[in-house]
Tab-separated table of C-alpha atoms in Angstrom:
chain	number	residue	atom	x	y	z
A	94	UNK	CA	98.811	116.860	73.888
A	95	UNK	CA	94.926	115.764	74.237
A	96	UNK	CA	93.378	114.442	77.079
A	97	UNK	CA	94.013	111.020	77.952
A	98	UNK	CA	91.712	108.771	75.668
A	99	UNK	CA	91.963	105.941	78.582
A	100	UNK	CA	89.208	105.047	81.542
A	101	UNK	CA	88.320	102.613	84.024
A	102	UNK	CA	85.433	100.860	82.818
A	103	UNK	CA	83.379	101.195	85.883
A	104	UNK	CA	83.147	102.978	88.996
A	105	UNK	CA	83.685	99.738	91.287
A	106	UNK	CA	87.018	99.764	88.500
A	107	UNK	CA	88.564	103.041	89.844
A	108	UNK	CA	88.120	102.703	93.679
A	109	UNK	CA	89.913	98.998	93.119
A	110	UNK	CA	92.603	100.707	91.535
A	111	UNK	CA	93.104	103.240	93.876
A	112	UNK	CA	92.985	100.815	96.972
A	113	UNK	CA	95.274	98.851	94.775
A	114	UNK	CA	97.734	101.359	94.898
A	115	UNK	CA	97.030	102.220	98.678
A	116	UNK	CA	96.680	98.771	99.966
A	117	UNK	CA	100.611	97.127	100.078
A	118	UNK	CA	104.017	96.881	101.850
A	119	UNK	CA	102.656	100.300	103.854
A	120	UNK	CA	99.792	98.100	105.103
A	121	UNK	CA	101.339	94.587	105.863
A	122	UNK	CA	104.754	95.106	106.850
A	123	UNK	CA	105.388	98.711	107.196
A	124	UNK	CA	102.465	99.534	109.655
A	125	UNK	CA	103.011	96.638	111.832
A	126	UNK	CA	106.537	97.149	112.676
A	127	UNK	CA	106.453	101.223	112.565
A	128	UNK	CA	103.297	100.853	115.336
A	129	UNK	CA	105.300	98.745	117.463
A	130	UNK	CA	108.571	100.886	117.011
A	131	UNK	CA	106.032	103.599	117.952
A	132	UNK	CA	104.238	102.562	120.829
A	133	UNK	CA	101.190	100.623	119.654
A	134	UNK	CA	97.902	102.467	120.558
A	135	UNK	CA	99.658	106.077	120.173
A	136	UNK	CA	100.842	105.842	117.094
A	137	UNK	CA	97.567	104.230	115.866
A	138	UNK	CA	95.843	107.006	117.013
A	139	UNK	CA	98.048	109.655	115.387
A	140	UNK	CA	98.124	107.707	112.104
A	141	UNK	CA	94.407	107.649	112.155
A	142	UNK	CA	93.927	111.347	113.083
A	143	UNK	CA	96.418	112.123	110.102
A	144	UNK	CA	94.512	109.907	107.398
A	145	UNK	CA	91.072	112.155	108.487
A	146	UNK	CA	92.822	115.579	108.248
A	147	UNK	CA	95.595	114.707	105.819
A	148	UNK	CA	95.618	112.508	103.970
A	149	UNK	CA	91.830	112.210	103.024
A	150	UNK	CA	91.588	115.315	101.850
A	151	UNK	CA	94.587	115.896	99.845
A	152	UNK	CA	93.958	112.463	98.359
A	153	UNK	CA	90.784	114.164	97.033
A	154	UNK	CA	92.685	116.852	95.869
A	155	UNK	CA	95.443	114.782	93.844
A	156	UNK	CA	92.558	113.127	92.135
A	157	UNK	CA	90.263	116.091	91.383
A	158	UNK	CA	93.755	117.995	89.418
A	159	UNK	CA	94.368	114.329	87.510
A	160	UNK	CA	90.469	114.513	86.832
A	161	UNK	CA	90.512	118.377	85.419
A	162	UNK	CA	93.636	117.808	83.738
A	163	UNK	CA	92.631	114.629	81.961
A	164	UNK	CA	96.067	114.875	81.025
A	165	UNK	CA	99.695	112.692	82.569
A	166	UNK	CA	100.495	114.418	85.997
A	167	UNK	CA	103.764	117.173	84.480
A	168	UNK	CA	100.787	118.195	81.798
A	169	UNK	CA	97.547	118.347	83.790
A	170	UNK	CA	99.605	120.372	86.238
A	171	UNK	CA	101.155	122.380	83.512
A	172	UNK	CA	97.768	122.870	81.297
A	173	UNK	CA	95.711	123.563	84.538
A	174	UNK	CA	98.222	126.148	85.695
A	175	UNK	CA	98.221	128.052	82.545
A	176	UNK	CA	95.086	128.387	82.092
A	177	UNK	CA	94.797	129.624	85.139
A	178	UNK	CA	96.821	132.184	84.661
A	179	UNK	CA	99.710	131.059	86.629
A	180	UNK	CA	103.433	129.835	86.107
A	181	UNK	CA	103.968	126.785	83.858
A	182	UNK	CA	106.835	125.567	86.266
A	183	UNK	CA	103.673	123.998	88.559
A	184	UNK	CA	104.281	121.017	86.102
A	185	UNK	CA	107.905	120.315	87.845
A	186	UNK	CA	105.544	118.982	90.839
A	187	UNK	CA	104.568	116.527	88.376
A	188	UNK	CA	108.288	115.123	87.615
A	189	UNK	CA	109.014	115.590	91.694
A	190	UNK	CA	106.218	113.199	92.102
A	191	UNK	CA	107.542	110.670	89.492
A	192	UNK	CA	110.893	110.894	91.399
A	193	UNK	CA	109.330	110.052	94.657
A	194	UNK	CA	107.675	107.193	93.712
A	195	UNK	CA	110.367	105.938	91.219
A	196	UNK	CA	112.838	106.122	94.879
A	197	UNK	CA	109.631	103.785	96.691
A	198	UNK	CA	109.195	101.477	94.434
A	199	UNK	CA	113.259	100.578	93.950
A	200	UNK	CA	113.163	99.718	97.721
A	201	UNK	CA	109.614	98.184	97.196
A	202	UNK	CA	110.388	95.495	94.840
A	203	UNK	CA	113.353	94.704	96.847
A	204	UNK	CA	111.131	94.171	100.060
A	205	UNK	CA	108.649	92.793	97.478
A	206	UNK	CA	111.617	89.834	96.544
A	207	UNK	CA	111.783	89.013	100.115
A	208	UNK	CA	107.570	88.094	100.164
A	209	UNK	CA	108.983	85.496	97.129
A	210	UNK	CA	111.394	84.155	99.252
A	211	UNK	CA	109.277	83.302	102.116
A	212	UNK	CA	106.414	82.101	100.090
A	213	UNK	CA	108.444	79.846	99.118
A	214	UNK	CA	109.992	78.472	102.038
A	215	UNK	CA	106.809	78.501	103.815
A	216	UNK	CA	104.977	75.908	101.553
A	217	UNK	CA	108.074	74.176	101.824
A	218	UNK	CA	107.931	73.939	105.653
A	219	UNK	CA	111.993	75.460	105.824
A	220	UNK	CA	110.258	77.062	108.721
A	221	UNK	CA	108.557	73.869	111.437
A	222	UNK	CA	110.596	73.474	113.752
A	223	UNK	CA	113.103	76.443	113.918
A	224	UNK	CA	113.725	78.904	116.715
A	225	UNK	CA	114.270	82.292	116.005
A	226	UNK	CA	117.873	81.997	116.222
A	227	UNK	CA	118.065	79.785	113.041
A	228	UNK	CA	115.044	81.928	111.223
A	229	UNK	CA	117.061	84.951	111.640
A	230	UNK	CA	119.986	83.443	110.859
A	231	UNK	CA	118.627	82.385	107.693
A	232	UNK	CA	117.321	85.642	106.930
A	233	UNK	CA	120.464	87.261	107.392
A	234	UNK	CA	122.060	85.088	104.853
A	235	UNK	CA	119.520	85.987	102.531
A	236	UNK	CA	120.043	89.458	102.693
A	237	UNK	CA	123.868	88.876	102.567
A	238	UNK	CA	123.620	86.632	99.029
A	239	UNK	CA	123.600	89.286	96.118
A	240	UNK	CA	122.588	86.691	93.911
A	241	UNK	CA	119.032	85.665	95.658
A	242	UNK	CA	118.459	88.993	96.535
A	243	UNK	CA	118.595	90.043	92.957
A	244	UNK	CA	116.702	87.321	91.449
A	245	UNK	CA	113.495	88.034	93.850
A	246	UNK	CA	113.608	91.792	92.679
A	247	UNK	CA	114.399	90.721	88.935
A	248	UNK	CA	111.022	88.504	88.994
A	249	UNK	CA	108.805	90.447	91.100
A	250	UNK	CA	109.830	93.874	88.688
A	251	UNK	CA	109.106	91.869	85.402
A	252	UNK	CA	105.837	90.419	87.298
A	253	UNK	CA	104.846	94.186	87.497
A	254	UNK	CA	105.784	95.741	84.118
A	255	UNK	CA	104.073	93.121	81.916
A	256	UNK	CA	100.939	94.116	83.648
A	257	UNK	CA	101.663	97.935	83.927
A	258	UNK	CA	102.470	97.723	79.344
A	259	UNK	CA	99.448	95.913	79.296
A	260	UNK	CA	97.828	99.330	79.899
A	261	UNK	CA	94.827	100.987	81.838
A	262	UNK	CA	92.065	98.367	81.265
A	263	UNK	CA	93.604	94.968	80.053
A	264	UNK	CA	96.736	95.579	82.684
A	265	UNK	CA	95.864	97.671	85.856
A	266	UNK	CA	91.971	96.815	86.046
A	267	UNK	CA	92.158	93.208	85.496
A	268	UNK	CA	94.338	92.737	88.002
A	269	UNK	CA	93.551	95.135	90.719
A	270	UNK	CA	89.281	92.888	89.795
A	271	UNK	CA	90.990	89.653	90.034
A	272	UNK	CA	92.940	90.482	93.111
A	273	UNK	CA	91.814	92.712	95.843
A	274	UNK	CA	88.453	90.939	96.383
A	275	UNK	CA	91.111	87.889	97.034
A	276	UNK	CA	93.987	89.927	99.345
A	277	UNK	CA	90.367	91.309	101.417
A	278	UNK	CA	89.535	87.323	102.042
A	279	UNK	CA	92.603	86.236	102.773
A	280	UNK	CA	93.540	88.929	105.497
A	281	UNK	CA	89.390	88.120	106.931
A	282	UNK	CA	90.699	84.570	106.893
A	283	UNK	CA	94.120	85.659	109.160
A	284	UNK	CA	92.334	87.950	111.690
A	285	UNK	CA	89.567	84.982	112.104
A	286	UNK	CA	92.418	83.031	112.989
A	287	UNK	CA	94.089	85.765	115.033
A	288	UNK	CA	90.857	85.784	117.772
A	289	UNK	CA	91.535	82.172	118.250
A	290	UNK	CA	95.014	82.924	119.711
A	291	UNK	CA	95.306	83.699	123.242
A	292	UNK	CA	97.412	86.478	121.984
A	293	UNK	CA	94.477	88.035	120.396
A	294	UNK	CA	93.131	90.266	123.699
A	295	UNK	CA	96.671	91.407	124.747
A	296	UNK	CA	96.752	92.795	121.184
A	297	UNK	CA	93.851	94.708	121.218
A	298	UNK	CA	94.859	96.468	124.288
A	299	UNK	CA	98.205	96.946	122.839
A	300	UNK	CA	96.954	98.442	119.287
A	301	UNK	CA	93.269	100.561	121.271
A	302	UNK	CA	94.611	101.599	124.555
A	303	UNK	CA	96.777	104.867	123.952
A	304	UNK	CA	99.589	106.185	126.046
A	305	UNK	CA	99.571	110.001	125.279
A	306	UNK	CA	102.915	110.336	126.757
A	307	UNK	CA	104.375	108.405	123.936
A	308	UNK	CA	102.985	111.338	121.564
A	309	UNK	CA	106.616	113.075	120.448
A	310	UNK	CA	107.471	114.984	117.543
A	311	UNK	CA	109.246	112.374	115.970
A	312	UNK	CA	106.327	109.920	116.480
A	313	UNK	CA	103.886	112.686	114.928
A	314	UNK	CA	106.184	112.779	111.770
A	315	UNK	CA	106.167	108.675	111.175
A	316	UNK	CA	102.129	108.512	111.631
A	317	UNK	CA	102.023	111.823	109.092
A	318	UNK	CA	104.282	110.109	106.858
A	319	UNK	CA	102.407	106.795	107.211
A	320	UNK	CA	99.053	108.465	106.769
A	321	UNK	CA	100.731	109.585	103.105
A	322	UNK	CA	102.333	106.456	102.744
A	323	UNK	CA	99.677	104.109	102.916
A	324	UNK	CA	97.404	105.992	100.991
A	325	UNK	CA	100.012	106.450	98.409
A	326	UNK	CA	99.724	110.460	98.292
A	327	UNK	CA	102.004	113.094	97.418
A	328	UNK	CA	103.604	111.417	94.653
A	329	UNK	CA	101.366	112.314	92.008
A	330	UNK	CA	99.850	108.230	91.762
A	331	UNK	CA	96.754	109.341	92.105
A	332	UNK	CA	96.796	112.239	89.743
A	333	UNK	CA	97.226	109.557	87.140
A	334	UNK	CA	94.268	107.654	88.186
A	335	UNK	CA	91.934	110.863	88.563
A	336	UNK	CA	92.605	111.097	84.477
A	337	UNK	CA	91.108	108.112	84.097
A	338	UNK	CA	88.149	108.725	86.700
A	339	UNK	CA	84.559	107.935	84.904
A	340	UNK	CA	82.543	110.724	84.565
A	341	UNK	CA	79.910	111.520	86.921
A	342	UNK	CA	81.439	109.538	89.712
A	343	UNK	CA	81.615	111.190	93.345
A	344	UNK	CA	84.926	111.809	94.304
A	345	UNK	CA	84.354	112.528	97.790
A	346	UNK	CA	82.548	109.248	97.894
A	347	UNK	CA	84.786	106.914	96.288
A	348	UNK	CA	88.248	108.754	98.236
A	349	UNK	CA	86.094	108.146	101.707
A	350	UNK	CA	85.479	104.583	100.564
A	351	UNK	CA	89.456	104.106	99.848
A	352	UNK	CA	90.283	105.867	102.883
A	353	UNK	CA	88.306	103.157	105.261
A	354	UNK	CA	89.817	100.165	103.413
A	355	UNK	CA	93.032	101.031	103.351
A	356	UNK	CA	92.684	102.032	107.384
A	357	UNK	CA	90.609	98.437	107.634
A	358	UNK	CA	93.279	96.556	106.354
A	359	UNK	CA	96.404	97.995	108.287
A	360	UNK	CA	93.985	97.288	111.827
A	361	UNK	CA	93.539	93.884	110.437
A	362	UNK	CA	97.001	93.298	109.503
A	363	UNK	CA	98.171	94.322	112.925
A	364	UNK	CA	95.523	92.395	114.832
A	365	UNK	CA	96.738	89.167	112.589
A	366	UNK	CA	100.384	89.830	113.495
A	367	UNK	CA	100.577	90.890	116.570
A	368	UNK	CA	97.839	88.708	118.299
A	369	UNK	CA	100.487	86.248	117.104
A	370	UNK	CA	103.474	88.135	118.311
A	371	UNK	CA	101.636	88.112	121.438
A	372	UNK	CA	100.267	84.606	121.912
A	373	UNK	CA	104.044	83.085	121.646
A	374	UNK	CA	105.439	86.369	124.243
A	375	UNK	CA	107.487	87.941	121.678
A	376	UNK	CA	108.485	91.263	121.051
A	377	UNK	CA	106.294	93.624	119.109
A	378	UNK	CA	108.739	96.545	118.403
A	379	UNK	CA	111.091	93.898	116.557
A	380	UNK	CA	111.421	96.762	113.879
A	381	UNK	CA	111.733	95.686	110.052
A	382	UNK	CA	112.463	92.520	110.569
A	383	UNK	CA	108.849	91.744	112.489
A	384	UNK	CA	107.294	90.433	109.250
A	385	UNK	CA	110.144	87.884	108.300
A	386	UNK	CA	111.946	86.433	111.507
A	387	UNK	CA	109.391	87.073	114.281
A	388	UNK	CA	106.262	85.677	112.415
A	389	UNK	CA	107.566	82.598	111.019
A	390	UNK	CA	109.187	81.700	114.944
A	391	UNK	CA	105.435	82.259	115.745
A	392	UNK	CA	103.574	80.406	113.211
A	393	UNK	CA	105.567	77.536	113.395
A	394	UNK	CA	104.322	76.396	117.053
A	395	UNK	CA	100.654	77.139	115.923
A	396	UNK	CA	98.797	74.587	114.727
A	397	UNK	CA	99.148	74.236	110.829
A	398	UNK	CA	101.257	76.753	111.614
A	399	UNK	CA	103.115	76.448	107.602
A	400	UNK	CA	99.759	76.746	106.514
A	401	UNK	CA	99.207	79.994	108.020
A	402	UNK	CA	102.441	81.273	107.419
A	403	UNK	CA	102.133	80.464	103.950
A	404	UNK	CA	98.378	81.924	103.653
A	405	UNK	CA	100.190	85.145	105.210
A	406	UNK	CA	103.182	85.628	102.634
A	407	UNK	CA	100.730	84.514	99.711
A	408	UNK	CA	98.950	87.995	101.206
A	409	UNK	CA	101.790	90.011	101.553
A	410	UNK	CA	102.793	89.398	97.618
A	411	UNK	CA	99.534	90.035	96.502
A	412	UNK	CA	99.224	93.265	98.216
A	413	UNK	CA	102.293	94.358	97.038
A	414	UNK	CA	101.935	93.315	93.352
A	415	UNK	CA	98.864	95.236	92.957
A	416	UNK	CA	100.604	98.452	94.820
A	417	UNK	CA	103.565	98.324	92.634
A	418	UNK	CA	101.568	98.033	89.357
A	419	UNK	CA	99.825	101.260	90.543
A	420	UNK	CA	102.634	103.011	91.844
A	421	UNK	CA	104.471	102.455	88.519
A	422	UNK	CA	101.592	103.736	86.515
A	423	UNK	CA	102.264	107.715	86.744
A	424	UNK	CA	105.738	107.085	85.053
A	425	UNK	CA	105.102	105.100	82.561
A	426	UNK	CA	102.317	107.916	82.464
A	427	UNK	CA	104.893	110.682	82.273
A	428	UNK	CA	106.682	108.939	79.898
A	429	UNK	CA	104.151	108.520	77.382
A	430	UNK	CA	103.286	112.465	77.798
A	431	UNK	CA	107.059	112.483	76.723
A	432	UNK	CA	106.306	110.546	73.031
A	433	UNK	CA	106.916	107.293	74.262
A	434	UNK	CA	104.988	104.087	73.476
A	435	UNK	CA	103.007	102.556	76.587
A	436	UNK	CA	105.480	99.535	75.977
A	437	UNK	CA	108.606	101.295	75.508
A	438	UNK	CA	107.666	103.826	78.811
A	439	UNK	CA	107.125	100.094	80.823
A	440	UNK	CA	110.190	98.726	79.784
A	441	UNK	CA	112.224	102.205	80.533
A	442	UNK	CA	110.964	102.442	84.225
A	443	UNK	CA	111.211	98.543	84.656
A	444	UNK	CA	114.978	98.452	83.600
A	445	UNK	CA	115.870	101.895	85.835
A	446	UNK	CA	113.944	101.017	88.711
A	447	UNK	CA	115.422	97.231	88.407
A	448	UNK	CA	119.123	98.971	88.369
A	449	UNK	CA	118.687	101.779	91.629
A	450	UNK	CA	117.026	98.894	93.623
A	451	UNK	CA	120.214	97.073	93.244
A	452	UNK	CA	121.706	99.619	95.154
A	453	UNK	CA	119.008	98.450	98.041
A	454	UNK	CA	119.958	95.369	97.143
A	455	UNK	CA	123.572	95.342	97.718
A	456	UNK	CA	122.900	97.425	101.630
A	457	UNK	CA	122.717	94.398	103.123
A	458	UNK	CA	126.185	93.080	101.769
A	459	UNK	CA	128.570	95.108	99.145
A	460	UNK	CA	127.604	98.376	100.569
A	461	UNK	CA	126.168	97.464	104.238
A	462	UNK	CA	129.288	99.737	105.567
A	463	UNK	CA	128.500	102.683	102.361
A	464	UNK	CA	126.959	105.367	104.790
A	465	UNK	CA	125.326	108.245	102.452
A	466	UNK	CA	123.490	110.822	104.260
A	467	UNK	CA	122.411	110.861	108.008
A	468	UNK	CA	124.488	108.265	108.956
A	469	UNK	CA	122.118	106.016	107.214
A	470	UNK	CA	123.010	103.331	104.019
A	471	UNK	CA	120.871	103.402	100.804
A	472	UNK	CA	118.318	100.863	101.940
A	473	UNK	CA	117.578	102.685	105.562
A	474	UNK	CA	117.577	106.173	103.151
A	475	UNK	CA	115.007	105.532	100.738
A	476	UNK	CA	112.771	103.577	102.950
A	477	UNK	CA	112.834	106.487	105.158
A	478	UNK	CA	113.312	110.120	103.585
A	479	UNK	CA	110.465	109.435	100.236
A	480	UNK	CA	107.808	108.126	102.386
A	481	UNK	CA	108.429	110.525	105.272
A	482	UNK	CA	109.616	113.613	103.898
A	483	UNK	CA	109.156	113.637	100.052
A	484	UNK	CA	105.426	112.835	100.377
A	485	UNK	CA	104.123	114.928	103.141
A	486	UNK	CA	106.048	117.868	100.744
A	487	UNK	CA	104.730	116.824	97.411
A	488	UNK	CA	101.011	116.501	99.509
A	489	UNK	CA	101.307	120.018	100.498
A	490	UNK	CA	102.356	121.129	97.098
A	491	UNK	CA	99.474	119.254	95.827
A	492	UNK	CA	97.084	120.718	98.323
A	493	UNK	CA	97.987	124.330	97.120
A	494	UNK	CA	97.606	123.729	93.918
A	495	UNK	CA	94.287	122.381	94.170
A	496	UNK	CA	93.076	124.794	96.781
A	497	UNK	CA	94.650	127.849	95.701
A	498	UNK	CA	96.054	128.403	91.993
A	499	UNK	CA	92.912	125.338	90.649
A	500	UNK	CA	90.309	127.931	89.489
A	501	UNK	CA	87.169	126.870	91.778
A	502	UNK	CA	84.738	126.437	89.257
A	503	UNK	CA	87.396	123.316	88.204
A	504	UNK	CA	88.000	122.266	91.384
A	505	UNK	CA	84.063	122.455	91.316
A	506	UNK	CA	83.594	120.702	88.383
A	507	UNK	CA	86.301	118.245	89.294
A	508	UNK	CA	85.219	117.237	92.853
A	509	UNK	CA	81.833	116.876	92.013
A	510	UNK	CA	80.542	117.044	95.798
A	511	UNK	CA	78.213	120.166	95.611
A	512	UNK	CA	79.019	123.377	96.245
A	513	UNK	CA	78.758	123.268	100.317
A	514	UNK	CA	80.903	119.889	99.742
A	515	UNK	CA	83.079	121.798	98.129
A	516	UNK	CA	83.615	124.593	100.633
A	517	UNK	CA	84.031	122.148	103.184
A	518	UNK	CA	86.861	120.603	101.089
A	519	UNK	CA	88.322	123.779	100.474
A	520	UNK	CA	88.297	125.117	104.012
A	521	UNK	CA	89.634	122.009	105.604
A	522	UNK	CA	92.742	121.657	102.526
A	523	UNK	CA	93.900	125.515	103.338
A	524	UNK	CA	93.460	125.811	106.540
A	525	UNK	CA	93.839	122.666	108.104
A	526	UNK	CA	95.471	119.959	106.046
A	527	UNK	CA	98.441	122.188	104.563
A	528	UNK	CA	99.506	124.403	107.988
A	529	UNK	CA	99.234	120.869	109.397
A	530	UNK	CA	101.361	119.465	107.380
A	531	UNK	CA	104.161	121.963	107.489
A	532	UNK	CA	104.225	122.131	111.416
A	533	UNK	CA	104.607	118.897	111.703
A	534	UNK	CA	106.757	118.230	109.518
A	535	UNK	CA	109.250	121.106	110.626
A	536	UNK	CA	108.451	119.840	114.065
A	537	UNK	CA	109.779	116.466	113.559
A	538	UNK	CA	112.794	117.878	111.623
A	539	UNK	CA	114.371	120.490	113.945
């Protein structure tokens, strides 16, 4: 098949896109509650550290393959491969990459339902007045009710399909112009309002003050995941978006510049949430339900506390939105490198994704007691083995094919950082960001 005909109009275009797809639930609710599972400052620290040797540079080398390839992710991986000299099976990273994020994003709109639900009960004011005895209580019914549950993934799926068949230009960019300068002001807005809390100091110390002793193996392996989490690499996304990369536009640059917002808005999101957490003497390691029973028990004694709260959920959806439109982008991508019509591709990951997430769904009732590997149900699975395991794996993958079966004057071409930016690339992907990867990784596993 040709090259991919599509581009983002503009430089300022792509690096929205890609923050799009960074920027989301891994920012706003999964970083909060992971860090305080984790123990704050430690965790922060290893996340950090993992974004600047992991996740940084393999994010440049998902893009630069999608960039050479021109191509969906199964044929840029095949073509490159080939010509190369090498086996045409490389393009089976490709589909692994498609599975990975098609597993994230059926747990993702299901999270993503819950966002609905609380913006809406938030303007409402459900929330004044309640301890945290009735919020969770409420909360827990929610979960339990099939029905509302599976309306709030219905809409927020549709919400993201009719953008992703829009296509590259009139669907993704739009949005992702429209939106992310808004989900930027809107967190500002929350941490402005954090540093007026007298929780607001006792977080900082909390989220900058390390305790190295809390550094274990299995703490390592959530801030590596994390780092590929957040950034949304491994999964091949970003491949996608490197075929639509204008030409002449730094990579190293513009992955740097994603890199630092996506970090920015994680530190911000924690500083909003748990300055609260801390102002009303709650607990920060509340887990996954942090986000939806501790915050609204903590907004609602602020002042215009429903006001905040809903400010907050309006911010969570948004985030997510845009992060779901991008994430579903490399299958409908795959699928159109399969014959299929950019409509027809939309409507074929929007109606499979819609039925696995009812299997998230229906954890929290039907199948809470349905235990299917690790002791764990479908929900606690796919929220945990994609993100943690599947992406650091498809990262390293990705990393090796870029640093060592990419013929360099491609990788060159494609990173378009110099040559002594490009040795520096190279040097840190082999011998840094891949061993790295694996040792932690079989660290955390053993």
């Amino acid at each position: 098949m040709n090259e991919t005909l599509e581009r983002w109009s503009s430089r300022r275009a792509f690096i929205l896109a890609v923050t799009g797809a960074a920027v989301g639930l891994g920012n706003i609710w999964r970083f909060p509650y992971i860090t305080g599972e984790n123990g704050g400052a430690a965790f922060l620290l290893l996340y950090v550290a993992f974004v600047l040797l992991l996740g940084l540079p393999v994010m440049m080398a998902e893009i630069l393959i999608g960039r050479a390839g021109r191509r969906s992710p199964m044929q840029s991986l095949s073509h490159l491969a080939t010509q190369a000299g090498h086996s045409r099976h490389w393009r089976w990273l490709g589909l692994f990459g498609a599975f990975t994020v098609f597993c994230i994003l059926s747990f993702y709109s299901v999270v993503s339902g819950w966002s609905i639900e609380f913006l809406v009960s938030s303007i409402n004011g459900d929330f004044v007045g309640q301890d945290a005895a009735s919020i969770g209580a409420g909360f827990d019914a929610f979960l339990a009710d099939p029905a509302r549950m599976t309306f709030n993934h219905t809409l927020f799926l549709v919400m993201t399909m009719l953008v992703v068949a829009a296509g590259v230009t009139k669907g993704l960019e739009r949005l992702n112009n429209m939106l992310m300068p808004l989900l930027y002001l809107l967190l500002l807005v929350l941490a402005g309002h954090a540093a007026t809390t007298s929780g607001f100091g006792p977080a900082l110390a909390w989220l900058f003050t390390p305790d190295l002793s809390a550094m274990t193996p299995m703490v390592m392996i959530h801030a590596m995941g994390h780092a590929f989490f957040t950034l949304a690499v491994g999964a091949c996304a970003l491949m996608a978006y490197g075929a639509y990369m204008p030409d002449h536009q730094s990579l190293p640059r513009a992955a740097a510049g994603v890199a630092v917002l996506d970090v920015t808005v994680a530190l911000l999101a924690g500083i909003a949430i748990f300055s609260v957490v801390f102002a009303q003497g709650m607990d920060p390691a509340e887990g996954p339900g942090l986000m939806f029973v501790t915050l609204p028990v903590a907004f609602a004694d602020l002042p215009f506390g429903a006001f905040w709260l809903s400010l907050f959920f309006l911010l969570l959806l948004l985030a997510t939105w845009t992060s779901s439109i991008n994430l579903a982008e490399p299958m409908v991508a795959t699928l159109q490198g399969w014959g299929l019509g950019r409509g027809q591709a939309a409507a074929a990951v929007g109606v499979t994704v819609w039925l696995v997430g009812l299997l998230s769904v229906l954890s929290f009732s039907t199948l809470a007691d349905v235990h299917v590997l690790f002791g764990m149900n479908v929900f606690e699975l796919v929220t945990t083995v994609p993100p943690e395991i599947f992406l650091p794996v498809g990262g390293a993958l990705i990393a090796v094919f870029a640093a060592w079966v990419l013929p360099e004057v491609e990788a060159l071409r494609a990173l378009d950082a110099g040559p002594t930016g490009f040795r520096v690339w190279r040097t840190t992907v082999r011998w840094v960001s891949i061993p790295l990867t694996l040792v932690v990784l079989i660290s955390g596993l053993i």
